[in-house]
Coordinates of C-alpha atoms in Angstrom, one line a residue:
Chain A
X1 CA -8.4 9.9 -5.3
X2 CA -7.1 7.8 -8.2
X3 CA -6.5 4.1 -8.0
X4 CA -6.3 1.1 -10.1
X5 CA -3.7 2.9 -12.2
X6 CA -6.4 5.1 -13.6
X7 CA -7.2 8.8 -13.8
X8 CA -4.6 10.7 -11.7
X9 CA -5.4 14.0 -10.0
X10 CA -4.9 16.7 -12.7
X11 CA -3.0 18.7 -10.1
X12 CA -0.3 16.1 -9.6
X13 CA 0.6 15.1 -13.1
X14 CA 0.8 16.1 -16.7
X15 CA -2.0 13.9 -18.0
X16 CA -0.1 12.7 -21.0
X17 CA 3.0 11.5 -19.1
X18 CA 0.8 9.9 -16.5
X19 CA -1.4 8.1 -19.0
X20 CA 1.7 6.8 -20.8
X21 CA 3.2 5.6 -17.6
X22 CA 0.0 3.8 -16.5
X23 CA -0.2 2.2 -19.9
X24 CA 3.4 1.1 -19.6
X25 CA 2.7 -0.5 -16.2
X26 CA -0.6 -2.2 -17.1
X27 CA 0.8 -3.5 -20.3
X28 CA 4.0 -4.8 -18.8
X29 CA 2.5 -6.5 -15.7
X30 CA 0.2 -9.6 -15.4
X31 CA -3.3 -8.5 -14.5
X32 CA -5.3 -11.7 -14.7
X33 CA -7.7 -12.8 -12.0
X34 CA -9.7 -10.0 -10.5
X35 CA -13.5 -9.6 -11.3
X36 CA -12.8 -5.9 -11.8
X37 CA -9.3 -5.2 -13.1
X38 CA -6.6 -2.6 -12.5
X39 CA -7.4 0.4 -14.6
X40 CA -11.0 -0.5 -15.3
X41 CA -12.6 1.4 -12.4
X42 CA -12.2 3.1 -9.0
X43 CA -11.1 0.0 -7.2
X44 CA -10.3 -3.6 -7.9
X45 CA -12.8 -6.4 -7.0
X46 CA -11.3 -9.8 -6.3
X47 CA -13.0 -13.1 -7.1
X48 CA -14.1 -13.5 -3.4
X49 CA -15.8 -10.1 -3.4
X50 CA -12.9 -8.2 -1.7
X51 CA -12.8 -4.6 -2.9
X52 CA -9.3 -3.1 -2.8
X53 CA -8.1 0.4 -3.4
X54 CA -4.6 2.0 -3.3
X55 CA -3.8 5.7 -3.1
X56 CA -0.8 7.8 -2.3
X57 CA -0.2 11.4 -1.2
X58 CA 3.1 13.3 -1.2
X59 CA 3.9 16.6 0.5
X60 CA 5.0 18.4 -2.6
X61 CA 1.9 17.5 -4.6
X62 CA -0.9 17.1 -2.1
X63 CA -0.1 18.9 1.1
X64 CA -0.2 22.7 1.2
X65 CA 1.4 24.2 4.3
X66 CA -2.0 25.3 5.5
X67 CA -3.1 21.6 5.9
X68 CA -2.6 20.6 9.5
X69 CA -0.9 17.3 10.1
X70 CA -3.8 15.9 12.0
X71 CA -6.2 16.8 9.2
X72 CA -3.8 15.3 6.7
X73 CA -4.1 12.0 8.5
X74 CA -7.9 12.2 8.3
X75 CA -7.9 13.2 4.7
X76 CA -5.4 10.4 3.8
X77 CA -7.7 7.8 5.2
X78 CA -10.8 9.4 3.7
X79 CA -9.2 9.5 0.2
X80 CA -8.4 5.8 0.3
X81 CA -11.6 4.6 1.8
X82 CA -13.7 6.7 -0.6
X83 CA -13.1 4.5 -3.7
X84 CA -14.0 1.3 -1.9
X85 CA -17.4 2.8 -1.0
X86 CA -17.9 4.2 -4.5
X87 CA -17.5 0.6 -5.8
X88 CA -20.2 -0.7 -3.3
X89 CA -17.7 -2.1 -0.9
X90 CA -18.0 -1.8 2.9
X91 CA -14.5 -0.7 4.0
X92 CA -13.2 -2.9 6.8
X93 CA -9.4 -3.0 6.9
X94 CA -6.6 -0.4 6.2
X95 CA -2.9 -0.6 5.9
X96 CA -0.5 2.2 5.2
X97 CA 3.2 2.8 4.6
X98 CA 4.6 6.2 5.4
X99 CA 7.8 7.8 4.5
X100 CA 8.4 10.5 7.1
X101 CA 10.2 13.7 6.4
X102 CA 11.6 16.1 9.0
X103 CA 8.7 18.4 8.9
X104 CA 5.8 16.2 9.9
X105 CA 4.5 16.0 13.4
X106 CA 4.1 12.3 13.6
X107 CA 1.9 12.3 16.7
X108 CA -0.6 14.6 15.1
X109 CA -0.5 12.7 11.8
X110 CA -1.2 9.4 13.6
X111 CA -4.0 11.0 15.6
X112 CA -5.7 12.1 12.4
X113 CA -5.3 8.7 10.8
X114 CA -6.8 7.1 13.9
X115 CA -9.8 9.6 13.8
X116 CA -10.3 8.8 10.1
X117 CA -10.2 5.0 10.7
X118 CA -12.8 5.3 13.5
X119 CA -15.0 7.6 11.5
X120 CA -15.2 5.1 8.6
X121 CA -15.3 2.0 10.8
X122 CA -12.0 0.6 9.5
X123 CA -9.3 -1.4 11.4
X124 CA -5.6 -1.0 10.9
X125 CA -4.0 -4.3 9.9
X126 CA -0.4 -3.4 9.1
X127 CA 2.0 -1.1 7.4
X128 CA 5.5 0.0 7.3
X129 CA 7.4 3.1 8.4
X130 CA 10.5 4.5 6.7
X131 CA 12.3 7.9 6.7
X132 CA 13.2 9.9 3.6
X133 CA 13.5 13.3 1.9
X134 CA 9.8 13.6 1.3
X135 CA 6.6 12.8 3.1
X136 CA 4.8 10.0 1.2
X137 CA 1.6 8.3 2.5
X138 CA 0.5 5.2 0.7
X139 CA -2.7 3.5 1.8
X140 CA -4.6 0.4 1.0
X141 CA -8.2 -0.1 2.0
X142 CA -10.0 -3.5 1.8
X143 CA -13.7 -4.1 2.0
X144 CA -16.4 -6.5 1.0
X145 CA -18.6 -5.9 -1.9
X146 CA -22.3 -5.8 -1.0
X147 CA -24.3 -7.0 -4.0
X148 CA -23.0 -6.0 -7.4
X149 CA -20.2 -3.6 -8.1
X150 CA -21.1 0.0 -8.9
X151 CA -19.2 0.2 -12.1
X152 CA -18.5 3.4 -14.0
X153 CA -19.7 1.5 -17.1
X154 CA -23.2 1.2 -15.5
X155 CA -24.8 4.4 -16.8
X156 CA -27.6 4.1 -19.4
X157 CA -29.5 6.6 -21.5
X158 CA -32.5 7.7 -19.6
X159 CA -30.7 7.7 -16.2
X160 CA -30.4 10.9 -14.2
X161 CA -27.1 12.3 -13.0
X162 CA -26.8 13.1 -9.3
X163 CA -24.4 14.1 -6.6
X164 CA -24.4 13.4 -2.9
X165 CA -23.5 16.9 -1.7
X166 CA -22.2 20.3 -2.5
X167 CA -19.0 20.8 -4.5
X168 CA -16.2 23.3 -5.2
X169 CA -15.1 24.0 -1.7
X170 CA -11.7 22.3 -1.9
X171 CA -11.0 23.9 -5.3
X172 CA -12.0 27.3 -3.9
X173 CA -9.8 26.7 -0.9
X174 CA -6.7 25.9 -3.0
X175 CA -7.3 28.8 -5.3
X176 CA -7.6 31.1 -2.3
X177 CA -4.4 30.1 -0.6
X178 CA -2.4 30.1 -3.8
X179 CA -3.4 33.7 -4.2
X180 CA -2.7 34.8 -0.6
X181 CA -6.4 35.0 0.5
X182 CA -7.4 33.7 3.8
X183 CA -10.4 31.4 3.1
X184 CA -13.2 30.8 5.5
X185 CA -12.9 27.9 8.0
X186 CA -15.8 26.2 6.2
X187 CA -13.7 25.9 3.1
X188 CA -10.8 24.6 5.0
X189 CA -13.1 22.0 6.5
X190 CA -14.3 20.8 3.1
X191 CA -10.7 20.6 1.9
X192 CA -9.1 19.1 5.0
X193 CA -11.9 16.9 6.5
X194 CA -13.7 15.2 3.6
X195 CA -16.4 12.7 4.5
X196 CA -17.0 10.5 1.4
X197 CA -20.6 9.1 1.6
X198 CA -19.4 5.5 1.8
X199 CA -22.8 4.4 3.1
X200 CA -24.5 5.5 -0.1
X201 CA -22.4 3.2 -2.1
X202 CA -22.8 0.3 0.3
X203 CA -26.6 0.7 0.3
X204 CA -26.9 1.0 -3.4
X205 CA -24.9 -2.2 -3.9
X206 CA -26.7 -4.0 -1.1
X207 CA -30.1 -3.0 -2.6
X208 CA -29.0 -4.5 -5.9
X209 CA -29.5 -1.2 -7.8
X210 CA -27.7 -0.6 -11.1
X211 CA -25.7 2.6 -10.8
X212 CA -22.5 4.1 -12.1
X213 CA -20.7 5.6 -9.1
X214 CA -17.4 7.4 -8.6
X215 CA -16.1 9.8 -6.1
X216 CA -15.4 13.3 -7.4
X217 CA -11.8 13.5 -6.4
X218 CA -10.7 14.6 -9.8
X219 CA -13.5 17.2 -10.4
X220 CA -17.0 16.8 -11.6
X221 CA -16.3 17.3 -15.2
X222 CA -13.4 14.9 -15.4
X223 CA -15.4 12.2 -13.5
X224 CA -18.5 12.7 -15.7
X225 CA -16.3 12.3 -18.7
X226 CA -14.9 9.1 -17.3
X227 CA -18.4 7.7 -16.7
X228 CA -19.6 8.8 -20.2
X229 CA -16.6 7.1 -21.8
X230 CA -16.8 3.9 -19.9
X231 CA -20.5 3.6 -20.3
X232 CA -20.6 4.7 -24.0
X233 CA -23.2 7.4 -23.3
X234 CA -23.4 11.2 -23.2
X235 CA -23.9 13.1 -20.0
X236 CA -25.6 16.5 -19.8
X237 CA -24.9 18.6 -16.7
X238 CA -27.3 21.4 -15.9
X239 CA -25.1 24.0 -14.1
X240 CA -28.0 25.7 -12.3
X241 CA -28.7 22.5 -10.4
X242 CA -25.1 21.8 -9.2
X243 CA -24.9 22.4 -5.5
X244 CA -22.0 24.6 -4.5
X245 CA -20.2 24.6 -1.1
X246 CA -20.7 27.5 1.3
X247 CA -17.9 30.0 0.9
X248 CA -17.2 29.2 -2.8
X249 CA -19.2 32.3 -4.0
X250 CA -16.9 34.7 -2.2
X251 CA -13.8 33.2 -3.7
X252 CA -15.4 33.1 -7.2
X253 CA -16.2 36.8 -6.9
X254 CA -12.6 37.5 -6.1
X255 CA -11.5 35.8 -9.2
X256 CA -14.4 37.0 -11.3
X257 CA -15.6 33.5 -12.2
X258 CA -18.9 31.6 -12.0
X259 CA -19.0 29.7 -8.7
X260 CA -20.2 26.7 -10.5
X261 CA -17.0 26.6 -12.5
X262 CA -15.1 26.1 -9.3
X263 CA -17.3 23.0 -8.8
X264 CA -17.0 21.7 -12.3
X265 CA -13.3 22.0 -12.7
X266 CA -12.5 21.3 -9.1
X267 CA -10.9 18.3 -7.5
X268 CA -10.8 16.6 -4.1
X269 CA -14.6 16.8 -3.7
X270 CA -15.1 13.6 -1.9
X271 CA -18.8 13.5 -2.8
X272 CA -20.1 10.8 -5.1
X273 CA -21.3 11.3 -8.7
X274 CA -24.0 8.8 -9.5
X275 CA -25.8 7.9 -12.7
X276 CA -28.9 5.7 -12.3
X277 CA -32.6 5.4 -12.6
X278 CA -34.6 8.4 -11.4
X279 CA -36.5 6.5 -8.8
X280 CA -33.3 5.2 -7.2
X281 CA -31.8 8.7 -7.1
X282 CA -35.0 10.0 -5.5
X283 CA -35.1 7.1 -3.0
X284 CA -31.6 8.0 -1.8
X285 CA -32.4 11.7 -1.5
X286 CA -29.6 12.7 -4.0
X287 CA -29.4 16.0 -5.8
X288 CA -30.1 15.6 -9.5
X289 CA -27.8 17.7 -11.7
X290 CA -28.4 16.4 -15.2
X291 CA -29.2 13.4 -17.3
X292 CA -27.7 10.6 -19.4
X293 CA -28.5 10.4 -23.1
X294 CA -27.4 8.5 -26.2
X295 CA -24.1 9.8 -27.6
X296 CA -20.7 10.6 -26.1
X297 CA -18.9 13.2 -24.0
X298 CA -20.2 15.7 -21.5
X299 CA -22.3 18.7 -22.4
X300 CA -22.5 21.5 -19.9
X301 CA -25.8 23.3 -20.1
X302 CA -25.8 26.7 -18.5
X303 CA -29.3 27.9 -19.4
X304 CA -32.5 25.9 -18.7
X305 CA -33.9 27.0 -22.1
X306 CA -30.8 25.6 -23.9
X307 CA -31.6 22.1 -22.6
X308 CA -31.8 19.6 -25.4
X309 CA -35.0 17.6 -25.6
Chain B
X1 CA 10.9 -7.1 5.1
X2 CA 9.0 -5.7 8.0
X3 CA 5.2 -5.5 8.0
X4 CA 2.4 -5.4 10.4
X5 CA 4.1 -2.5 12.1
X6 CA 6.7 -4.8 13.5
X7 CA 10.4 -5.3 13.5
X8 CA 12.0 -2.8 11.1
X9 CA 15.1 -3.4 9.2
X10 CA 18.0 -2.6 11.6
X11 CA 19.6 -0.7 8.8
X12 CA 16.7 1.7 8.3
X13 CA 15.9 2.9 11.8
X14 CA 17.2 3.4 15.2
X15 CA 15.3 0.6 16.9
X16 CA 14.2 2.6 19.9
X17 CA 12.5 5.4 17.9
X18 CA 10.9 2.9 15.5
X19 CA 9.5 0.8 18.4
X20 CA 8.1 3.9 20.0
X21 CA 6.5 5.0 16.8
X22 CA 4.9 1.7 16.1
X23 CA 3.6 1.5 19.6
X24 CA 2.2 5.0 19.1
X25 CA 0.4 3.9 15.9
X26 CA -0.9 0.6 17.2
X27 CA -2.1 2.2 20.4
X28 CA -3.8 5.1 18.7
X29 CA -5.6 3.2 16.0
X30 CA -8.4 0.7 16.0
X31 CA -7.1 -2.8 15.3
X32 CA -10.1 -5.0 15.9
X33 CA -11.2 -7.7 13.5
X34 CA -8.3 -9.6 11.9
X35 CA -7.5 -13.2 13.0
X36 CA -3.9 -12.2 13.2
X37 CA -3.4 -8.6 14.1
X38 CA -1.1 -5.8 13.1
X39 CA 2.1 -6.2 15.1
X40 CA 1.6 -9.8 16.1
X41 CA 3.3 -11.5 13.1
X42 CA 4.8 -11.2 9.6
X43 CA 1.5 -10.4 7.9
X44 CA -2.2 -9.9 8.9
X45 CA -4.7 -12.7 8.4
X46 CA -8.3 -11.5 7.9
X47 CA -11.4 -13.4 9.0
X48 CA -12.0 -14.8 5.5
X49 CA -8.4 -16.2 5.3
X50 CA -6.9 -13.4 3.3
X51 CA -3.3 -12.8 4.2
X52 CA -2.1 -9.2 3.7
X53 CA 1.4 -7.7 3.9
X54 CA 2.6 -4.1 3.5
X55 CA 6.2 -3.0 2.9
X56 CA 8.0 0.1 1.8
X57 CA 11.4 0.8 0.4
X58 CA 13.1 4.2 -0.1
X59 CA 16.1 5.2 -2.1
X60 CA 18.0 6.7 0.8
X61 CA 17.6 3.7 3.0
X62 CA 17.2 0.6 0.8
X63 CA 18.7 1.4 -2.6
X64 CA 22.5 1.5 -3.0
X65 CA 23.6 3.0 -6.3
X66 CA 24.9 -0.4 -7.3
X67 CA 21.3 -1.8 -7.4
X68 CA 20.0 -1.6 -10.9
X69 CA 16.5 -0.3 -11.3
X70 CA 15.3 -3.5 -12.9
X71 CA 16.6 -5.5 -10.0
X72 CA 15.1 -3.0 -7.6
X73 CA 11.7 -3.7 -9.1
X74 CA 12.1 -7.5 -8.6
X75 CA 13.5 -7.1 -5.1
X76 CA 10.6 -4.8 -4.2
X77 CA 8.0 -7.5 -5.3
X78 CA 10.0 -10.3 -3.6
X79 CA 10.2 -8.4 -0.3
X80 CA 6.4 -7.9 -0.1
X81 CA 5.4 -11.3 -1.3
X82 CA 7.8 -13.0 1.1
X83 CA 5.9 -12.3 4.3
X84 CA 2.6 -13.7 2.8
X85 CA 4.4 -17.0 2.1
X86 CA 6.0 -17.0 5.5
X87 CA 2.5 -16.9 7.0
X88 CA 1.3 -19.8 4.8
X89 CA -0.6 -17.7 2.3
X90 CA -0.5 -18.3 -1.4
X91 CA 0.3 -14.8 -2.9
X92 CA -2.3 -13.9 -5.6
X93 CA -2.6 -10.1 -5.9
X94 CA -0.3 -7.1 -5.7
X95 CA -0.8 -3.4 -5.6
X96 CA 1.8 -0.7 -5.3
X97 CA 2.2 3.0 -5.0
X98 CA 5.3 4.6 -6.2
X99 CA 6.7 8.1 -5.6
X100 CA 9.1 8.6 -8.5
X101 CA 12.3 10.7 -8.2
X102 CA 14.3 12.2 -11.0
X103 CA 16.9 9.4 -11.0
X104 CA 14.9 6.3 -11.5
X105 CA 14.5 4.7 -14.9
X106 CA 10.8 4.0 -14.8
X107 CA 10.8 1.5 -17.7
X108 CA 13.5 -0.6 -16.1
X109 CA 11.8 -0.4 -12.7
X110 CA 8.4 -1.5 -14.2
X111 CA 10.2 -4.3 -16.1
X112 CA 11.6 -5.7 -12.9
X113 CA 8.3 -5.4 -11.1
X114 CA 6.7 -7.3 -13.9
X115 CA 9.3 -10.0 -13.8
X116 CA 8.8 -10.3 -10.0
X117 CA 5.1 -10.6 -10.3
X118 CA 5.4 -13.3 -12.9
X119 CA 8.0 -15.2 -10.9
X120 CA 5.7 -15.3 -7.9
X121 CA 2.4 -15.9 -9.8
X122 CA 0.9 -12.6 -8.6
X123 CA -1.4 -10.3 -10.6
X124 CA -1.3 -6.5 -10.4
X125 CA -4.7 -5.1 -9.2
X126 CA -4.0 -1.4 -8.8
X127 CA -1.8 1.3 -7.4
X128 CA -1.0 5.0 -7.6
X129 CA 1.8 7.0 -9.2
X130 CA 3.1 10.3 -7.8
X131 CA 6.3 12.3 -8.1
X132 CA 8.5 13.6 -5.4
X133 CA 11.9 14.3 -3.9
X134 CA 12.6 10.7 -3.1
X135 CA 11.9 7.3 -4.6
X136 CA 9.5 5.5 -2.4
X137 CA 8.0 2.1 -3.3
X138 CA 5.0 0.9 -1.1
X139 CA 3.6 -2.5 -1.9
X140 CA 0.7 -4.6 -0.7
X141 CA 0.4 -8.3 -1.4
X142 CA -2.7 -10.3 -0.8
X143 CA -3.0 -14.1 -0.7
X144 CA -5.2 -16.9 0.7
X145 CA -4.2 -18.8 3.7
X146 CA -3.7 -22.5 3.0
X147 CA -4.6 -24.4 6.3
X148 CA -3.4 -22.8 9.5
X149 CA -1.2 -19.7 9.8
X150 CA 2.5 -20.3 10.4
X151 CA 2.7 -18.1 13.4
X152 CA 6.0 -17.0 15.0
X153 CA 4.5 -18.1 18.3
X154 CA 4.3 -21.7 17.0
X155 CA 7.7 -22.9 18.2
X156 CA 7.8 -25.6 21.0
X157 CA 10.7 -27.1 23.0
X158 CA 11.9 -30.2 21.2
X159 CA 11.5 -28.6 17.8
X160 CA 14.5 -28.2 15.5
X161 CA 15.5 -24.9 14.0
X162 CA 16.0 -24.9 10.2
X163 CA 16.6 -22.6 7.2
X164 CA 15.6 -23.0 3.6
X165 CA 18.9 -21.9 2.1
X166 CA 22.3 -20.2 2.5
X167 CA 22.6 -16.9 4.2
X168 CA 24.9 -13.9 4.5
X169 CA 25.3 -13.0 0.9
X170 CA 23.3 -9.7 1.0
X171 CA 25.1 -8.6 4.1
X172 CA 28.5 -9.4 2.6
X173 CA 27.5 -7.5 -0.6
X174 CA 26.5 -4.4 1.4
X175 CA 29.7 -4.5 3.5
X176 CA 31.8 -4.9 0.4
X177 CA 30.3 -2.0 -1.5
X178 CA 30.4 0.3 1.6
X179 CA 34.1 -0.4 1.7
X180 CA 34.8 0.1 -1.9
X181 CA 35.3 -3.6 -2.7
X182 CA 33.9 -5.0 -5.9
X183 CA 31.9 -8.0 -4.8
X184 CA 31.4 -11.1 -7.0
X185 CA 28.3 -11.2 -9.2
X186 CA 26.9 -14.1 -7.1
X187 CA 26.7 -11.8 -4.1
X188 CA 25.0 -9.1 -6.2
X189 CA 22.5 -11.7 -7.3
X190 CA 21.7 -12.7 -3.7
X191 CA 21.3 -9.1 -2.7
X192 CA 19.4 -7.9 -5.8
X193 CA 17.3 -10.9 -6.9
X194 CA 16.0 -12.6 -3.8
X195 CA 13.7 -15.6 -4.2
X196 CA 11.8 -16.2 -1.0
X197 CA 10.7 -19.8 -0.9
X198 CA 7.0 -19.0 -0.8
X199 CA 6.1 -22.5 -1.8
X200 CA 7.6 -23.9 1.4
X201 CA 5.3 -21.8 3.5
X202 CA 2.3 -22.6 1.4
X203 CA 3.0 -26.4 1.5
X204 CA 3.6 -26.3 5.3
X205 CA 0.3 -24.6 5.9
X206 CA -1.6 -26.8 3.3
X207 CA -0.2 -29.9 5.1
X208 CA -1.6 -28.7 8.4
X209 CA 1.9 -28.7 10.0
X210 CA 2.6 -26.7 13.1
X211 CA 5.6 -24.5 12.4
X212 CA 6.9 -21.1 13.3
X213 CA 8.0 -19.4 10.1
X214 CA 9.5 -16.0 9.2
X215 CA 11.6 -14.7 6.4
X216 CA 15.1 -13.7 7.4
X217 CA 14.9 -10.1 6.1
X218 CA 16.1 -8.7 9.4
X219 CA 19.0 -11.2 9.9
X220 CA 19.0 -14.7 11.4
X221 CA 19.8 -13.6 15.0
X222 CA 17.1 -10.9 15.1
X223 CA 14.5 -13.3 13.6
X224 CA 15.4 -16.1 15.9
X225 CA 15.1 -13.7 18.9
X226 CA 11.6 -12.7 17.6
X227 CA 10.4 -16.4 17.4
X228 CA 11.9 -17.2 20.8
X229 CA 10.1 -14.2 22.4
X230 CA 6.8 -14.8 20.7
X231 CA 6.8 -18.5 21.4
X232 CA 8.2 -18.3 24.9
X233 CA 11.0 -20.6 24.2
X234 CA 14.8 -20.6 23.9
X235 CA 16.6 -21.1 20.6
X236 CA 20.0 -22.6 20.2
X237 CA 21.9 -21.9 17.0
X238 CA 24.8 -24.2 16.1
X239 CA 27.0 -22.0 14.0
X240 CA 28.9 -24.8 12.2
X241 CA 25.6 -25.9 10.7
X242 CA 24.6 -22.5 9.3
X243 CA 24.8 -22.6 5.5
X244 CA 26.7 -19.6 4.1
X245 CA 26.3 -18.1 0.6
X246 CA 29.0 -18.5 -2.0
X247 CA 31.3 -15.5 -1.9
X248 CA 30.7 -14.6 1.7
X249 CA 34.0 -16.1 2.8
X250 CA 36.1 -13.8 0.7
X251 CA 34.4 -10.7 2.1
X252 CA 34.7 -12.1 5.6
X253 CA 38.5 -12.6 5.1
X254 CA 38.8 -9.1 4.0
X255 CA 37.2 -7.8 7.2
X256 CA 38.8 -10.5 9.3
X257 CA 35.5 -11.8 10.6
X258 CA 34.0 -15.3 10.8
X259 CA 31.8 -15.8 7.6
X260 CA 29.0 -17.2 9.8
X261 CA 28.8 -13.8 11.6
X262 CA 27.9 -12.2 8.3
X263 CA 25.0 -14.7 8.2
X264 CA 24.0 -14.2 11.8
X265 CA 23.9 -10.4 11.8
X266 CA 22.9 -10.0 8.2
X267 CA 19.7 -8.8 6.8
X268 CA 17.7 -9.1 3.6
X269 CA 18.3 -12.8 3.4
X270 CA 15.0 -13.8 1.9
X271 CA 15.2 -17.4 3.1
X272 CA 12.8 -18.7 5.7
X273 CA 13.7 -19.5 9.3
X274 CA 11.5 -22.4 10.5
X275 CA 11.0 -24.1 13.9
X276 CA 9.0 -27.3 13.8
X277 CA 9.1 -31.0 14.5
X278 CA 12.2 -32.8 13.2
X279 CA 10.3 -35.1 10.9
X280 CA 8.6 -32.1 9.2
X281 CA 11.9 -30.4 8.7
X282 CA 13.3 -33.6 7.2
X283 CA 10.3 -34.1 4.9
X284 CA 10.8 -30.6 3.5
X285 CA 14.5 -31.1 3.0
X286 CA 15.4 -28.1 5.1
X287 CA 18.8 -27.5 6.7
X288 CA 18.8 -27.9 10.4
X289 CA 20.8 -25.3 12.2
X290 CA 19.8 -25.7 15.9
X291 CA 17.1 -26.6 18.3
X292 CA 14.3 -25.2 20.4
X293 CA 14.5 -25.7 24.2
X294 CA 12.8 -24.5 27.3
X295 CA 13.9 -21.0 28.4
X296 CA 14.2 -17.7 26.6
X297 CA 16.4 -15.9 24.2
X298 CA 18.9 -17.1 21.6
X299 CA 22.1 -19.0 22.4
X300 CA 24.8 -19.0 19.8
X301 CA 26.8 -22.2 20.1
X302 CA 30.1 -22.0 18.2
X303 CA 31.6 -25.3 19.2
X304 CA 29.9 -28.7 18.9
X305 CA 31.4 -29.7 22.3
X306 CA 29.8 -26.7 24.0
X307 CA 26.4 -27.8 23.0
X308 CA 24.1 -28.0 26.0
X309 CA 22.4 -31.4 26.6

């Protein structure tokens, strides 16, 4: 998910308004001090190596009625932890404030939060509980940076572009339920129980590798564009190499779209997008989906023969 | 304000429900690791000396229509920073998530947040912005512990009880507006623009003094009870020594109550309550309002002649 007053989920905001608002906040407020600043990347990095990420979810924007409260708790934790891992931080501590509405089953929500905290090896250190008209979950995750930060500005021409796992499942799930389909349980699982590969970020940073890393919470295309912009490079994505979640094809057929488009435009894929040297990508067993070149922007290549040389 | 899944504001929750909920959360979730744990004090202290506090405000529970958006922004920052100072941490970094409703003037809110951050010397390091049915502000403040933590369990028999400034103003303000009175601007200022004496906490910790410190966000009586319970001591408060805010007397007269009762039962007084050795309290120029003895609970002494010896 978004953090550092940066890219919001395209589902939750009209991008223009959001961008203006974030600009307003960052311009108005003092932001001196951190090694990595608010708005510059996935998470902030403090002078002592603490990595911090903030994220919020609301019922009206992030919680379809199909999402069970227990899974919401898990997903909330996963979404906050994810950006710490994508920066190369090992998540350790978690705090959250929750505004409870009348609908939520608090016990189930807490159970899911607890499961998420255990899964990612994170301890609860505090929080606050209030009541209100709308369910709002605000989380903070703290971790320690292992090695150097995995900045989105780290991509270099000659790098390969890779992902840690299959994509498109959450997008297919949302499309399906919005259109009255009953998606397969595997799609629900990808939507409701994301498992960001935090250990990949931690090991990349610990190994001292140069890599641009971000989670794919805003969709592959949007994240690739962000890396290209921040690194001053062009990114080429070879669609035939993009791994797609089980069950996406069925939904794509229903809507008469290419399954890979559900992966490209999707969101809430808590896999990591990584640009780095080819040998590093191989060493970590990642799936190569394209390459980094000189230039700017993202080029989607749909045909192997159309690949630029 | 409350944090560490501890004492909620008496205005925002039915205490029983809240206590049960916090118990549920702390029992369900992993909490290993910090030096000072969730629920044990005002703020968590991590192994590396980072002090962290979490707090949330909602429109329906914390924001009367009289509170201007700019002042809300300031008050929000002050309330989150306060507990870090009361632990002996020097506040450095701040993150917040906000769920915006239709009513709020975002520019004014951000202006107030910015003013608060500058006042307390804190940098913004990230956050998230969402929209929803209700205005919810969730803040996280990080600081570094100077010396030893100012735990609420630090009070000892023989200590004196002191406060950093006058009390009761915010309570009088709320009583007044709830009853259609138009309170004086000085009362509004005390309610809307709190200035927790963070530097007192930082200097106490830096000097290596033993002191039990908490902010008085939940009211003097409730905070004294919390220190007494956590320290295993009794606290005696001498009402004639309790400093009362300007303008409280007028409201008290209107309701035919003793002004000091508005200070005792109040909330949102962002002064600090401090129990420590008499010479320390003198050195810091604090106002003595009672003493710590063997025993348990809080004893309100209203007449100098009734004082136990």
